[in-house]
JSON list of C-alpha atoms and ligand atoms in Angstrom, two decimals:
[
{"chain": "A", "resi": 1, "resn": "UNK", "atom": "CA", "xyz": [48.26, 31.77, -4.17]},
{"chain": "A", "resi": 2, "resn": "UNK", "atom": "CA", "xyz": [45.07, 30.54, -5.52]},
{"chain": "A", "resi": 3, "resn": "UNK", "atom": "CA", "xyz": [41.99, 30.12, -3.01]},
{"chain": "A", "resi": 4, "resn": "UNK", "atom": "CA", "xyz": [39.79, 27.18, -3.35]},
{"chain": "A", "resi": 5, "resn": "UNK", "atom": "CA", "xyz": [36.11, 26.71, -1.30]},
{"chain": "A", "resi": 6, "resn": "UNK", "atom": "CA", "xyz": [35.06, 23.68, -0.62]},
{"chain": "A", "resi": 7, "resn": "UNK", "atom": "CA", "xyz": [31.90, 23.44, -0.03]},
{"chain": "A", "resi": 8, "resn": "UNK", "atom": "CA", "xyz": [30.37, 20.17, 1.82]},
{"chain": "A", "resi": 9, "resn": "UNK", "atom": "CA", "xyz": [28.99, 19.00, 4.72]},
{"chain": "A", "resi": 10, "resn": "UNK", "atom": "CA", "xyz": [30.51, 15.48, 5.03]},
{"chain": "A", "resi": 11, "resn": "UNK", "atom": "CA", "xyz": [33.55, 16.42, 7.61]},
{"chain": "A", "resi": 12, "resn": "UNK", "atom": "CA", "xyz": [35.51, 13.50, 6.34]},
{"chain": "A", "resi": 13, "resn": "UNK", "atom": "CA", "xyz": [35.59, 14.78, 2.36]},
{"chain": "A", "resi": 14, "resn": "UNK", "atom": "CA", "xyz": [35.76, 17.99, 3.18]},
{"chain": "A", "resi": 15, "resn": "UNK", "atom": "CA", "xyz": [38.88, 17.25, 5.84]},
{"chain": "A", "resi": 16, "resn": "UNK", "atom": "CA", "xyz": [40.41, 15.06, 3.22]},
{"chain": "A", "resi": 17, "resn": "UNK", "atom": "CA", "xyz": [40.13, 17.37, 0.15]},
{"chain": "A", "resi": 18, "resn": "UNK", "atom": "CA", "xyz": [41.26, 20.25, 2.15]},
{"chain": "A", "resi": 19, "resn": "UNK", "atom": "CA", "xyz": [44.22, 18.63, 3.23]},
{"chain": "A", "resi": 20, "resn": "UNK", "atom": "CA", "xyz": [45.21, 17.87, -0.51]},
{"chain": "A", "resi": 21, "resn": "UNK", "atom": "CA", "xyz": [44.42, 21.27, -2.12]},
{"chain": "A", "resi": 22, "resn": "UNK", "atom": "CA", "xyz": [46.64, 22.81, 0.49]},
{"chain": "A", "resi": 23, "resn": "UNK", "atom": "CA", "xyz": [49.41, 20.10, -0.22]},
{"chain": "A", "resi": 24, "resn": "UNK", "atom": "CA", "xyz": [49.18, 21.15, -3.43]},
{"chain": "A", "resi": 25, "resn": "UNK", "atom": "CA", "xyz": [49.60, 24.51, -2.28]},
{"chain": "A", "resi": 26, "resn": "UNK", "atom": "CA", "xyz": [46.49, 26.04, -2.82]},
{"chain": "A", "resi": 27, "resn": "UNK", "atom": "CA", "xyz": [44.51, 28.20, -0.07]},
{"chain": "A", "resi": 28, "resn": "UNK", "atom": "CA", "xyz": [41.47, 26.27, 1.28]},
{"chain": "A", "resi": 29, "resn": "UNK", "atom": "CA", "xyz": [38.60, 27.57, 2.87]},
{"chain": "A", "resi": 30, "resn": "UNK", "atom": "CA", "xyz": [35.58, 25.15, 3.73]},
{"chain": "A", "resi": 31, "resn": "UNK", "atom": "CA", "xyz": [31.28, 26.00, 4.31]},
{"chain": "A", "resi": 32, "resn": "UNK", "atom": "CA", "xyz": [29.52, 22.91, 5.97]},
{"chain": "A", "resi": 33, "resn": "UNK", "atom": "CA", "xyz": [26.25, 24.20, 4.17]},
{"chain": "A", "resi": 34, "resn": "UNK", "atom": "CA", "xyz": [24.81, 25.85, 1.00]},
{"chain": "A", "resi": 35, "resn": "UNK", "atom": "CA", "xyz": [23.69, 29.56, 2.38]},
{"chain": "A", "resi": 36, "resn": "UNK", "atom": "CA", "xyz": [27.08, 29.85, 4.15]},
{"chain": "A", "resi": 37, "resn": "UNK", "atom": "CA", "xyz": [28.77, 28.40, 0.78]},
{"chain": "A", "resi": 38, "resn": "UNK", "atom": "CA", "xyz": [26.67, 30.89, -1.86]},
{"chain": "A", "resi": 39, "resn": "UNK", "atom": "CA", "xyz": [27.64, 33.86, 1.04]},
{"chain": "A", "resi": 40, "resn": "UNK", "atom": "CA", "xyz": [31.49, 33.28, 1.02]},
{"chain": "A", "resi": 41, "resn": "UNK", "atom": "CA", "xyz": [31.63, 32.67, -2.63]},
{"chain": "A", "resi": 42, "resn": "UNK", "atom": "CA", "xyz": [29.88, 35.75, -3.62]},
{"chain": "A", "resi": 43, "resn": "UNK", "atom": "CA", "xyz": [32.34, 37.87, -1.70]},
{"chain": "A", "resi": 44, "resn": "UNK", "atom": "CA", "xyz": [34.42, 37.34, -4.40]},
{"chain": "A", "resi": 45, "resn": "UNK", "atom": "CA", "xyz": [38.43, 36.37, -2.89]},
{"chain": "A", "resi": 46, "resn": "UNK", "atom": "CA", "xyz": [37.87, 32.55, -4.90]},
{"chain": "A", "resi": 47, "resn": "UNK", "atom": "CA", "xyz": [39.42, 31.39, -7.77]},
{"chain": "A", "resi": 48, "resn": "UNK", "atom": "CA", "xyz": [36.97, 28.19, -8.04]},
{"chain": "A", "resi": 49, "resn": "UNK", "atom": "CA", "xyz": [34.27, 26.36, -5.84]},
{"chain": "A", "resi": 50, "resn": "UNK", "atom": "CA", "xyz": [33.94, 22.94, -5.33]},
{"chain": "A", "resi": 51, "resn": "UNK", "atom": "CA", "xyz": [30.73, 22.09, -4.66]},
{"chain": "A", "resi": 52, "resn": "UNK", "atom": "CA", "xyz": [28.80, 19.39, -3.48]},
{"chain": "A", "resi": 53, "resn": "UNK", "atom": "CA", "xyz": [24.78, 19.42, -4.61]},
{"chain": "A", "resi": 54, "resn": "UNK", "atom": "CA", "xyz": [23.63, 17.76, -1.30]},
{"chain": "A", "resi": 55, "resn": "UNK", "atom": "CA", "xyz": [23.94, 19.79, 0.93]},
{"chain": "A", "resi": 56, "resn": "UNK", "atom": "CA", "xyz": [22.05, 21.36, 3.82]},
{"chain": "A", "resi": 57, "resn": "UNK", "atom": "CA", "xyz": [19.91, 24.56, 3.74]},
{"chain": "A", "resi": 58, "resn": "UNK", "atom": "CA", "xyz": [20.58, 25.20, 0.15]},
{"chain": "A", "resi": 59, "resn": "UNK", "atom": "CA", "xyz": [21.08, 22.33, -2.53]},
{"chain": "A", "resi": 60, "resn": "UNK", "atom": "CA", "xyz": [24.21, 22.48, -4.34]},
{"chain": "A", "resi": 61, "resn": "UNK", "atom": "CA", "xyz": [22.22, 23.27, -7.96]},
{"chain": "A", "resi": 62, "resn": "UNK", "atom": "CA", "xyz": [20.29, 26.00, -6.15]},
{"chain": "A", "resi": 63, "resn": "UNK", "atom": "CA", "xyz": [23.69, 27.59, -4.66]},
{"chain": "A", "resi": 64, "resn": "UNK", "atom": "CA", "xyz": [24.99, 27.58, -8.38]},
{"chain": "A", "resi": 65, "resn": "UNK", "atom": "CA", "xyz": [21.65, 28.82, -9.97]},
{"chain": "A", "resi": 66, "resn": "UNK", "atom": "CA", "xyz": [21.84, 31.90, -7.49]},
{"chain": "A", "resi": 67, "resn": "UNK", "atom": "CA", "xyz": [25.63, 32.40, -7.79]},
{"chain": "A", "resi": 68, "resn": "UNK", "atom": "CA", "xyz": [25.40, 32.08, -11.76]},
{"chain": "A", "resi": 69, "resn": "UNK", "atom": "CA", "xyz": [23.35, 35.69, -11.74]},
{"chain": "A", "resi": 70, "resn": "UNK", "atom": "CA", "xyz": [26.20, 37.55, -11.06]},
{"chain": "A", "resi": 71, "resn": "UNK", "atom": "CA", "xyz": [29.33, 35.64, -10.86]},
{"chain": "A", "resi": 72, "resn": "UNK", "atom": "CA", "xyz": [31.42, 33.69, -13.18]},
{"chain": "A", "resi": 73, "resn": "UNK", "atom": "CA", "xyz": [33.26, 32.05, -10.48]},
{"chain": "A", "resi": 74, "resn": "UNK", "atom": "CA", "xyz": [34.83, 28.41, -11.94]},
{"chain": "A", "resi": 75, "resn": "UNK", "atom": "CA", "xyz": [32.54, 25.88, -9.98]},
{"chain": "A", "resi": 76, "resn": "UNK", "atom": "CA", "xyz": [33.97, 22.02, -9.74]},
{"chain": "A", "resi": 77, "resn": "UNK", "atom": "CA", "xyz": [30.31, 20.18, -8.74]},
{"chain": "A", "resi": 78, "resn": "UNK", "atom": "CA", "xyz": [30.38, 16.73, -6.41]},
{"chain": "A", "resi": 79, "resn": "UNK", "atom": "CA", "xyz": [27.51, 14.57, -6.43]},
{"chain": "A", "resi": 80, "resn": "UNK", "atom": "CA", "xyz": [26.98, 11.50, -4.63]},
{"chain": "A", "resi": 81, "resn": "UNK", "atom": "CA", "xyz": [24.96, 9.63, -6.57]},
{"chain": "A", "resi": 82, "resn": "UNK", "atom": "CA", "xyz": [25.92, 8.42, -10.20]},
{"chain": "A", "resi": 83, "resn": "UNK", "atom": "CA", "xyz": [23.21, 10.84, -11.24]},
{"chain": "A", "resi": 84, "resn": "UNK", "atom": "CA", "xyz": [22.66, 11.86, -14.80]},
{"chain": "A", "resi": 85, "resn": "UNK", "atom": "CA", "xyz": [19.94, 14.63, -13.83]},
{"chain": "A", "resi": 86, "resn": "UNK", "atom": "CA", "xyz": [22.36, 16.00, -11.69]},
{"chain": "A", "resi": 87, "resn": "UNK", "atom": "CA", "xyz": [24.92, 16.43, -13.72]},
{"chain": "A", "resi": 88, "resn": "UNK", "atom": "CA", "xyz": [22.94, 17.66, -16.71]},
{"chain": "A", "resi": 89, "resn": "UNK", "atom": "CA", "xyz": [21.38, 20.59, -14.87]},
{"chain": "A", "resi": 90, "resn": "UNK", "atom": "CA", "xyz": [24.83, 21.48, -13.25]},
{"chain": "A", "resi": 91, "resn": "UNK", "atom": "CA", "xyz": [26.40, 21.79, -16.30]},
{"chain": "A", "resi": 92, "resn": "UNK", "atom": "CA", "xyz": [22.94, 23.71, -18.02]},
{"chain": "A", "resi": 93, "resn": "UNK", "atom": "CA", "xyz": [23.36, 25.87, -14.79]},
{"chain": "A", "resi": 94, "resn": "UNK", "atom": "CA", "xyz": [26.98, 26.82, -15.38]},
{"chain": "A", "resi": 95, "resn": "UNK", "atom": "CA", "xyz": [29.38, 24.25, -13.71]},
{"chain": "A", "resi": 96, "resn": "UNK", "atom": "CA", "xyz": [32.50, 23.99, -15.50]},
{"chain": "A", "resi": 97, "resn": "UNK", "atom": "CA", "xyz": [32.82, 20.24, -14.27]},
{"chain": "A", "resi": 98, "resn": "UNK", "atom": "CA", "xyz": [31.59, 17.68, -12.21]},
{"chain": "A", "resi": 99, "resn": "UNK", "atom": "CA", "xyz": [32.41, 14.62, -9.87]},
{"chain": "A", "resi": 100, "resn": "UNK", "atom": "CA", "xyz": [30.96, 11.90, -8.93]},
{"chain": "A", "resi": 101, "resn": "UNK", "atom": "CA", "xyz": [31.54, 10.11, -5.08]},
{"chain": "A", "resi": 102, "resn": "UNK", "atom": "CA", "xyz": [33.25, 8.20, -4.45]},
{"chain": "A", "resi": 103, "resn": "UNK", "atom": "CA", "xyz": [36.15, 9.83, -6.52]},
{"chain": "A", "resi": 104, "resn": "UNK", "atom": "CA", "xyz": [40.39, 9.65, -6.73]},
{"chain": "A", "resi": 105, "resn": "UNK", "atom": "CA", "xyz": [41.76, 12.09, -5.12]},
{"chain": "A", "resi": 106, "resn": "UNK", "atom": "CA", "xyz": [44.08, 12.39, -8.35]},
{"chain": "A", "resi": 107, "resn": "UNK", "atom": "CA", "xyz": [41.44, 13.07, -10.41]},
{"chain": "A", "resi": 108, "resn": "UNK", "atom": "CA", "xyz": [39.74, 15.90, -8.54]},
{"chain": "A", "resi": 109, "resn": "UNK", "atom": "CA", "xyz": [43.34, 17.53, -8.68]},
{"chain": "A", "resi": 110, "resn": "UNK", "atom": "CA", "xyz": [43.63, 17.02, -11.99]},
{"chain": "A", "resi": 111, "resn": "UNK", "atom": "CA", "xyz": [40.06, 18.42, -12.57]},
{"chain": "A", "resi": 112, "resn": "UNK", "atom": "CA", "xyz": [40.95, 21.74, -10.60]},
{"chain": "A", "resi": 113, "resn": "UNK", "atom": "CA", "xyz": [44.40, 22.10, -12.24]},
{"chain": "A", "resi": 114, "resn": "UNK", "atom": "CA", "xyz": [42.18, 22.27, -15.87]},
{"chain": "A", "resi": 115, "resn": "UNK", "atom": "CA", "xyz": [39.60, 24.42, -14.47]},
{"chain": "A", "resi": 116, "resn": "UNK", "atom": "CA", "xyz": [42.09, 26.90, -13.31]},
{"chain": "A", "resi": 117, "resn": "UNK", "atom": "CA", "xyz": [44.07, 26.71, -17.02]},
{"chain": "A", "resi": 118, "resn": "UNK", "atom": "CA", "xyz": [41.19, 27.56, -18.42]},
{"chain": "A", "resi": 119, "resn": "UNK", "atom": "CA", "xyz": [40.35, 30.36, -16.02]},
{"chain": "A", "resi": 120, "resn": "UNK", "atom": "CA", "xyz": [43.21, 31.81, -16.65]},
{"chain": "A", "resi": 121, "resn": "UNK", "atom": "CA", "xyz": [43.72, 31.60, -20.57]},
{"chain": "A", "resi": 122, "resn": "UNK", "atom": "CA", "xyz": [40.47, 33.16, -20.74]},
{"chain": "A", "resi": 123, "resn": "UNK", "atom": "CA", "xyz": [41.15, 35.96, -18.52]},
{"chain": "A", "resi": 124, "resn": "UNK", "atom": "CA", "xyz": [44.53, 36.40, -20.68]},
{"chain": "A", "resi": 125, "resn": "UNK", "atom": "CA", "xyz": [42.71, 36.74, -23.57]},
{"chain": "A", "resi": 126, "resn": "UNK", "atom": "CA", "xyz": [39.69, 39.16, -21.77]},
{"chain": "A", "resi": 127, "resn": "UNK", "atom": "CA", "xyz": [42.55, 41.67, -20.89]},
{"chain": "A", "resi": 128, "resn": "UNK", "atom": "CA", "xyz": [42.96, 41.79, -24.93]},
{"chain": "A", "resi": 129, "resn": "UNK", "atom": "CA", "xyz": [39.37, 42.39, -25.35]},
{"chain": "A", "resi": 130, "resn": "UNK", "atom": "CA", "xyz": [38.77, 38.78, -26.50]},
{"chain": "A", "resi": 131, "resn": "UNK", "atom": "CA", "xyz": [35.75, 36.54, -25.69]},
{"chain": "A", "resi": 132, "resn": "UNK", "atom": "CA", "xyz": [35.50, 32.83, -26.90]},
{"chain": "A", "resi": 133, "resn": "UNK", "atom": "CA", "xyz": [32.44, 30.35, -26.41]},
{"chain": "A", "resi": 134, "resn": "UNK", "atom": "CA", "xyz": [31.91, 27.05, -28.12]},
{"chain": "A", "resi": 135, "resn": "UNK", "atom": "CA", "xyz": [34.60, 27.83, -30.64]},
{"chain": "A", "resi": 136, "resn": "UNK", "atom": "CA", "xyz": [32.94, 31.52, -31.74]},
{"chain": "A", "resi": 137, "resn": "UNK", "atom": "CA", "xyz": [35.62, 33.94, -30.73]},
{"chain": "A", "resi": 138, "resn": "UNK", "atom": "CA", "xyz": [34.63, 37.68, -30.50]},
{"chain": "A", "resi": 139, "resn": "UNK", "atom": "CA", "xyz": [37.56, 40.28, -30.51]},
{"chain": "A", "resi": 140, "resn": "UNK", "atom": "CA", "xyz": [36.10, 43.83, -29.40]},
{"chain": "A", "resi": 141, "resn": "UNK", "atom": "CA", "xyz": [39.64, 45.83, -30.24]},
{"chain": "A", "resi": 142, "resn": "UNK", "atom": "CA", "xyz": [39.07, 44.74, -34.20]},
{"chain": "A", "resi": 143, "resn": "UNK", "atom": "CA", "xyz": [35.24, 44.48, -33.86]},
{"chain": "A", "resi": 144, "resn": "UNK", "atom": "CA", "xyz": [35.68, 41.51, -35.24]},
{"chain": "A", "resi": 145, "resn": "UNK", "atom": "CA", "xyz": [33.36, 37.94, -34.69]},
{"chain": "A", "resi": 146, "resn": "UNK", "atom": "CA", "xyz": [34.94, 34.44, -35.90]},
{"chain": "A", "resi": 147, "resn": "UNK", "atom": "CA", "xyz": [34.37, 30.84, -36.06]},
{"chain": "A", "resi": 148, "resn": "UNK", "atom": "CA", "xyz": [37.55, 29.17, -35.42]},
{"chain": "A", "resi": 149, "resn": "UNK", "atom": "CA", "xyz": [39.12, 31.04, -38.42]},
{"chain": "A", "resi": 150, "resn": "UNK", "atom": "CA", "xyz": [35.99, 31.75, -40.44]},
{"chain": "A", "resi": 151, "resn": "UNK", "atom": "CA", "xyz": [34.50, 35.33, -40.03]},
{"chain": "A", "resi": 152, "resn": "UNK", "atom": "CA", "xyz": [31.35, 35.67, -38.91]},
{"chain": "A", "resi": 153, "resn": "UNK", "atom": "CA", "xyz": [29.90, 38.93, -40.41]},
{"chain": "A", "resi": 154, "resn": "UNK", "atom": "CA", "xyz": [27.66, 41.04, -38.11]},
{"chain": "A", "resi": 155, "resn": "UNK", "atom": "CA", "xyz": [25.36, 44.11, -38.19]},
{"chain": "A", "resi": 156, "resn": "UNK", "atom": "CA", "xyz": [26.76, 46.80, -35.60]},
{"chain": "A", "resi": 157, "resn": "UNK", "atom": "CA", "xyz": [23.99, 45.93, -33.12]},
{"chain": "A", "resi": 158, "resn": "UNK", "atom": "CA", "xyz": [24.28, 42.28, -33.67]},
{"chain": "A", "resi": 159, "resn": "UNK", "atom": "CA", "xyz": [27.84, 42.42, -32.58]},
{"chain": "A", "resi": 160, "resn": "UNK", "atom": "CA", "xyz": [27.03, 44.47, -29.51]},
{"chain": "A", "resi": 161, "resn": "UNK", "atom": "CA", "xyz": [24.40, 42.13, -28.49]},
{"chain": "A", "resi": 162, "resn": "UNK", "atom": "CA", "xyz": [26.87, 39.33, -29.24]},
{"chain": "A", "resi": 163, "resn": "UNK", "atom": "CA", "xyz": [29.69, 41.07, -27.03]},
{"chain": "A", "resi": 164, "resn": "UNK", "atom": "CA", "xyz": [27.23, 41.85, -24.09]},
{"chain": "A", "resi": 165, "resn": "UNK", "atom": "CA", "xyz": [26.60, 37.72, -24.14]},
{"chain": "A", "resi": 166, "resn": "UNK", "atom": "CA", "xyz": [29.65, 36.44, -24.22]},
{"chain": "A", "resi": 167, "resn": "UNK", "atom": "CA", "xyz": [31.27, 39.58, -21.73]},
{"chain": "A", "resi": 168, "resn": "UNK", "atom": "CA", "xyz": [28.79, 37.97, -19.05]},
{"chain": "A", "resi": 169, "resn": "UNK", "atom": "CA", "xyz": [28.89, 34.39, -20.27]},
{"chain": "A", "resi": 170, "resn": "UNK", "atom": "CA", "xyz": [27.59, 31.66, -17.77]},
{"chain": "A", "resi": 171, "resn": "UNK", "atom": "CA", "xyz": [25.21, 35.03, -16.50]},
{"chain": "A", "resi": 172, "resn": "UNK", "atom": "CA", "xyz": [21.65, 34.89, -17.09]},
{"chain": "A", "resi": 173, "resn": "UNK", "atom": "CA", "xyz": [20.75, 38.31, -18.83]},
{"chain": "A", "resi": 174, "resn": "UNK", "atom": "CA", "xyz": [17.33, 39.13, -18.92]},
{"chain": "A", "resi": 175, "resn": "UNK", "atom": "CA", "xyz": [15.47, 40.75, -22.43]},
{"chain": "A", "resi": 176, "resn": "UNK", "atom": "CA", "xyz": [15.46, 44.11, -19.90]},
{"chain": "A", "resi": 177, "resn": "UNK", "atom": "CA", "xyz": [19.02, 43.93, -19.44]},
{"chain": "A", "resi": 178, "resn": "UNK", "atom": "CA", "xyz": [19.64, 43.31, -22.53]},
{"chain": "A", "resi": 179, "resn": "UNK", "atom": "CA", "xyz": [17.93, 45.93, -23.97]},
{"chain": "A", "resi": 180, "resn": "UNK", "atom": "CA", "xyz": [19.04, 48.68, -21.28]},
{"chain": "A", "resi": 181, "resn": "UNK", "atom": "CA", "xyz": [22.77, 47.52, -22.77]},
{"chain": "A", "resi": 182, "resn": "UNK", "atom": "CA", "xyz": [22.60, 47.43, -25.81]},
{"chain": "A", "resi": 183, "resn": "UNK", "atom": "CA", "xyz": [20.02, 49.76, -27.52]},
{"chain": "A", "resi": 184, "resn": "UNK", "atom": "CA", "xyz": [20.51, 52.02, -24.50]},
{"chain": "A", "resi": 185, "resn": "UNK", "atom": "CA", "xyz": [18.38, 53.15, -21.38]},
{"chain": "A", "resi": 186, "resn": "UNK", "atom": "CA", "xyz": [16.41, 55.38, -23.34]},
{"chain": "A", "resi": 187, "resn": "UNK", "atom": "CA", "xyz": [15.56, 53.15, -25.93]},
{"chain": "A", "resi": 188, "resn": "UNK", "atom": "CA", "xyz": [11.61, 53.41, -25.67]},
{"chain": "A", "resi": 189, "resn": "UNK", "atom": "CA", "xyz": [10.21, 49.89, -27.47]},
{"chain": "A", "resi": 190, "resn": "UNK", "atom": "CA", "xyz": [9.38, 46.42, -27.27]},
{"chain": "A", "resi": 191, "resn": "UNK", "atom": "CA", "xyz": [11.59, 44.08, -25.23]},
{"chain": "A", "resi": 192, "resn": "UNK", "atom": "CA", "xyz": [10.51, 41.52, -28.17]},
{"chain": "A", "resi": 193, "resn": "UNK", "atom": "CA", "xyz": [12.94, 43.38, -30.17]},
{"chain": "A", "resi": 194, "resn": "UNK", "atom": "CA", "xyz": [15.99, 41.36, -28.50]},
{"chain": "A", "resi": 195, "resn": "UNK", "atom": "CA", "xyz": [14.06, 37.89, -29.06]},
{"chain": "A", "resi": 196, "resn": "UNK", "atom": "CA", "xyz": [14.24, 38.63, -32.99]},
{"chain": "A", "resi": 197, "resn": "UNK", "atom": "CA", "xyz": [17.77, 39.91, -33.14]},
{"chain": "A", "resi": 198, "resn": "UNK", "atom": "CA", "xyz": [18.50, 36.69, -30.88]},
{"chain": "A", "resi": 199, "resn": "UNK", "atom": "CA", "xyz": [16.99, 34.97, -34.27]},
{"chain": "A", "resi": 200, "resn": "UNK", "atom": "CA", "xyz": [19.00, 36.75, -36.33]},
{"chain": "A", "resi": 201, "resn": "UNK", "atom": "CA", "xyz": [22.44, 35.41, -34.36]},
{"chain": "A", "resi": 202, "resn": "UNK", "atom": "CA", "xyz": [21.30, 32.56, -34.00]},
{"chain": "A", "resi": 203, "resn": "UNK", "atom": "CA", "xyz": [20.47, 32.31, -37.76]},
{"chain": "A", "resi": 204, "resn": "UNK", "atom": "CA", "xyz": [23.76, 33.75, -38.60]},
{"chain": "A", "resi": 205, "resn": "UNK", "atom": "CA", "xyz": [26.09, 31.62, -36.02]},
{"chain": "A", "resi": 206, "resn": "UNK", "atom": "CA", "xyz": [24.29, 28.69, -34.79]},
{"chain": "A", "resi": 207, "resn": "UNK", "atom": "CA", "xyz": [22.46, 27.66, -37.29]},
{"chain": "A", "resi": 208, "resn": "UNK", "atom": "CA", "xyz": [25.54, 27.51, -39.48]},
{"chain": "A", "resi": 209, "resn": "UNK", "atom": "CA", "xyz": [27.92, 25.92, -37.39]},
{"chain": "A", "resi": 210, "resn": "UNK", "atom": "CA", "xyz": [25.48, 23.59, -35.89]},
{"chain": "A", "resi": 211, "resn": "UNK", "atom": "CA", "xyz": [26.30, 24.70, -31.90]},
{"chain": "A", "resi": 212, "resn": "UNK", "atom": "CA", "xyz": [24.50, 25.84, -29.30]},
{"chain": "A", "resi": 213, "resn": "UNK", "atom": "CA", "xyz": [26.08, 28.93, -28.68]},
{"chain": "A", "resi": 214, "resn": "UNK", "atom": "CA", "xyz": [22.91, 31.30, -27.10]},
{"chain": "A", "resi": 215, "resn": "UNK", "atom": "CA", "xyz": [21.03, 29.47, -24.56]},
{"chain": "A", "resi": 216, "resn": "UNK", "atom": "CA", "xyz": [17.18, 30.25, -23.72]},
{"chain": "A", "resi": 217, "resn": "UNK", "atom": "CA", "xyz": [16.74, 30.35, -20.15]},
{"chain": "A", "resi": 218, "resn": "UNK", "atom": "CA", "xyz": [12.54, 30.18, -20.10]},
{"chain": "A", "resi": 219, "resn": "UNK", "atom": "CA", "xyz": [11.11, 32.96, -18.11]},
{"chain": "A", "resi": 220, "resn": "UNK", "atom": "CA", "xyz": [14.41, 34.34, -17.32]},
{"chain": "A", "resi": 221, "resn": "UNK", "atom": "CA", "xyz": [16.24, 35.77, -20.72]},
{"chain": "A", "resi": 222, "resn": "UNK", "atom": "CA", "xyz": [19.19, 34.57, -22.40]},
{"chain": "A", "resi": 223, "resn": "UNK", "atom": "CA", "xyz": [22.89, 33.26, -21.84]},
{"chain": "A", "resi": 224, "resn": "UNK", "atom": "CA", "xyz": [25.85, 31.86, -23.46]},
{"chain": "A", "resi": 225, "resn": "UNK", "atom": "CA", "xyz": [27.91, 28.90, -21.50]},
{"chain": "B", "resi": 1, "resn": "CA", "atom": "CA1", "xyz": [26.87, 16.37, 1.10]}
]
């Protein structure tokens, strides 16, 4: 059975949505506030988070911003107000979707049903090795990179540093991670060295396909959504 966490502190929308996820026959758990929220879905036994952003003790964005460093747990965001800032940075910081309140109760079921789908297609296609963001699809088995059906040809470290990205996508990785990964603990150099072979993907895959496939996060390293 798939287990849902809903995380908000208005009783009523938390009551109601609870009562309709487990209608639907999912497993509902519920966190009135945003420390309590980030704690339970960091223990990892979710399959998505629905989130509100205001909440008490920890905002909603800041809950996602801390889960986002080492989870990839799908994330359904609510927000209150018809806010376009909100929604913009919940998406930038990983959410797969949003809502705004007041919302149909058919709609956020609908919304979780997708979510899931695409939870699970992509872990289908992980257990073959294969990673997919904005349409690039990466198959480590073939060691093989491709846009839609177009290959993408790669040096050797390229590819790795493409792999590493899209293994941890939605995680922020930082140019020390990065480098520890891919050219190897012991790799004695400047951590500059990942900003230009970021270039050179970049040059080679977004630049050509006109996406935005490797995000900068400033201060903080480098992910792909
Ligand atoms: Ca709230």
């Amino acid at each position: 059975m798939s287990r849902i966490l809903v995380v908000e502190d208005e009783f009523q929308i938390a009551r109601f949505v609870e009562l309709e996820l487990t209608h639907e026959g999912y497993d509902v758990e519920k966190a009135d506030n945003g420390r309590q929220g980030l704690e339970m879905a960091e223990s990892g036994s979710f399959d998505l988070m629905i989130l509100d952003i205001m909440l008490p003790e920890l905002n909603g964005l800041e809950v996602l911003r801390r889960l986002r460093k080492s989870s990839d747990l799908p994330v359904i965001m609510l927000t209150a107000r018809d806010s376009v800032p909100d929604k913009v940075s919940g998406l930038d910081m990983g959410a797969n979707d949003y809502m705004t309140k007041p919302f149909a109760i058919e709609e956020l079921l609908a919304r979780v049903r997708s979510v899931m789908r695409n939870a699970r297609e992509r872990k289908e296609m992980e257990a073959e090795g294969k990673y997919e963001s904005c349409g690039v699809i990466v198959d480590t088995a073939r060691r093989t990179a491709a846009f839609g059906d177009t290959p993408i040809e790669l040096t050797n470290r390229e590819f790795e540093l493409l792999v590493t990205l899209m293994q941890n996508r939605t995680i922020v990785l930082s140019r020390e991670t990065l480098l520890e990964k891919v050219w190897g603990y012991n790799y004695v150099g400047e951590t500059n060295i990942v900003d230009v072979y970021i270039r050179y993907l970049r040059s080679k895959i977004d630049d050509v396909y006109g996406i935005n496939l490797i995000s900068t996060v400033r201060g903080v390293g480098y992910v792909i959504k």
